[in-house]
Amino acid sequence: MNLTFDMLPAVNAGLNTVATVCLLSGYWAIRSGRPRVHRALMLGALLASAAFLTSYLIYHANAPRVVFREPAWFRPVYLVILLTHTVLAAAIVPMVLVTVWRALKGRLEAHRRLARWTLPLWLYVSVTGVLIYYLLYIKFPQTAAKVACASPALAQIHFLH
């Protein structure tokens, strides 16, 4: 089977799922006193998230926007999920990078202090990413909006139409 451009949203959801499993397993590993396993799993989560971000940016730079319109009764719920996901996704990138950097440099106490915040936010972003995919493409399939915009990146900002 060949990977097509239209498959990227599903691939992105899969990468977010992999990141979520790695994050939860990595947390379990460190709580079980297995720091090497923890390190490998957290680096796996980082790689899955980096692959997701790359794929996401490629897709959204080239694809028409998909706007959640129907059912209208669910749209406010969807927009709250999308808004919190988007804000936290922007915040989580530097948090993840600093958390990982501290661990790799052996600054474990500083790593732990930040990881207590980073892990739940990273999990929220990963899980809501999959949920957004499910709502937009599976549960309530939406059609792509024809939006004229000078920049594909700017087109993504106007999600409240």
XYZ file of C-alpha atoms in Angstrom:
161
model
C 0.000 0.000 0.000
C 1.335 3.421 -0.964
C 1.004 6.360 1.373
C -0.992 9.172 -0.194
C -1.339 12.796 0.814
C -4.958 12.212 1.879
C -3.764 9.643 4.413
C -1.670 12.162 6.364
C -4.413 13.093 8.877
C -4.712 9.399 9.825
C -0.914 9.070 9.935
C -0.804 12.122 12.201
C -3.377 10.577 14.540
C -1.296 7.392 14.565
C 1.860 9.326 15.453
C -0.008 11.075 18.290
C -1.191 7.667 19.511
C 2.382 6.342 19.469
C 3.518 9.416 21.418
C 0.753 8.870 23.985
C 1.659 5.198 24.480
C 5.352 6.094 24.826
C 4.567 8.861 27.337
C 2.378 6.639 29.515
C 4.823 3.729 29.302
C 7.746 6.056 30.039
C 5.991 7.384 33.122
C 5.311 3.832 34.258
C 8.971 2.914 33.648
C 10.381 5.730 35.782
C 7.858 5.040 38.554
C 9.004 1.400 38.426
C 12.656 2.359 38.824
C 13.659 1.656 35.210
C 15.429 4.846 34.083
C 16.930 3.353 30.891
C 13.519 2.170 29.715
C 12.069 5.561 30.693
C 14.707 7.380 28.657
C 14.140 5.207 25.565
C 10.359 5.603 25.749
C 10.473 9.359 26.283
C 12.878 9.771 23.365
C 10.437 7.627 21.361
C 7.637 10.023 22.326
C 9.814 12.948 21.262
C 10.553 11.332 17.888
C 6.884 10.457 17.310
C 5.874 14.025 18.168
C 8.582 15.483 15.903
C 7.440 13.230 13.044
C 3.854 14.302 13.726
C 4.745 18.002 13.671
C 6.646 17.607 10.397
C 3.790 15.697 8.767
C 1.195 18.104 10.161
C 2.986 21.156 8.782
C 3.473 19.548 5.365
C -0.190 18.567 5.218
C -1.610 21.902 6.353
C 0.702 23.921 4.122
C -0.780 22.125 1.103
C -4.293 20.928 1.958
C -7.587 22.804 1.901
C -8.881 23.699 5.338
C -11.401 21.393 6.962
C -13.887 23.364 9.059
C -16.173 21.743 11.629
C -19.689 22.845 10.649
C -22.067 19.973 11.399
C -23.659 18.986 13.634
C -24.115 22.565 14.806
C -25.036 21.470 18.336
C -21.579 19.880 18.793
C -19.560 22.677 17.197
C -19.039 24.669 20.459
C -17.684 21.538 22.177
C -15.370 20.870 19.238
C -14.125 24.474 19.238
C -13.315 24.354 22.970
C -11.330 21.154 22.424
C -9.582 22.672 19.395
C -8.783 25.952 21.153
C -7.310 24.319 24.265
C -5.408 21.842 22.095
C -3.966 24.607 19.900
C -2.889 26.870 22.765
C -1.302 24.013 24.698
C 0.333 22.576 21.557
C 2.147 25.881 21.077
C 3.188 25.962 24.735
C 4.280 22.337 24.949
C 7.028 22.475 22.316
C 9.493 24.578 24.351
C 8.482 22.769 27.545
C 9.293 19.379 25.994
C 12.600 20.601 24.601
C 13.733 22.068 27.936
C 12.542 19.001 29.871
C 14.432 16.632 27.562
C 17.520 18.877 27.525
C 17.674 18.887 31.330
C 17.437 15.094 31.432
C 20.131 14.631 28.781
C 22.438 17.030 30.656
C 21.931 15.102 33.898
C 20.078 17.926 35.638
C 17.576 15.417 36.975
C 16.032 17.458 39.784
C 15.329 20.367 37.411
C 14.078 17.807 34.874
C 11.669 16.297 37.421
C 10.290 19.688 38.465
C 9.453 20.663 34.884
C 8.364 17.153 33.844
C 5.580 17.281 36.451
C 3.991 19.993 34.291
C 5.203 18.863 30.884
C 3.911 15.284 31.014
C 0.211 16.004 31.664
C 0.156 18.843 29.130
C 1.951 16.743 26.501
C -0.510 13.915 27.129
C -3.453 16.307 26.797
C -2.142 17.643 23.481
C -1.452 14.142 22.133
C -4.825 12.725 23.183
C -6.840 15.729 22.014
C -4.970 15.581 18.696
C -6.327 12.081 18.153
C -9.766 13.180 19.377
C -9.829 16.104 16.926
C -8.944 13.730 14.080
C -11.705 11.338 15.190
C -14.317 14.098 15.388
C -13.324 15.794 12.121
C -12.777 12.743 9.925
C -14.599 9.759 11.502
C -17.490 10.680 13.822
C -18.679 13.829 12.013
C -16.895 13.813 8.624
C -16.493 17.346 7.318
C -15.737 18.544 3.811
C -12.787 20.778 3.025
C -13.580 24.480 2.921
C -12.582 26.473 -0.117
C -10.843 29.407 1.539
C -8.886 32.013 -0.375
C -5.965 33.073 1.752
C -2.561 34.479 0.852
C -0.844 32.118 3.262
C -1.834 28.510 4.071
C -0.482 29.103 7.583
C -2.853 32.039 8.053
C -5.751 29.956 6.775
C -5.244 27.622 9.738
C -5.646 30.457 12.232
C -9.199 31.264 11.104
C -10.781 28.170 12.659
C -13.754 30.058 14.121
C -15.540 30.629 10.771
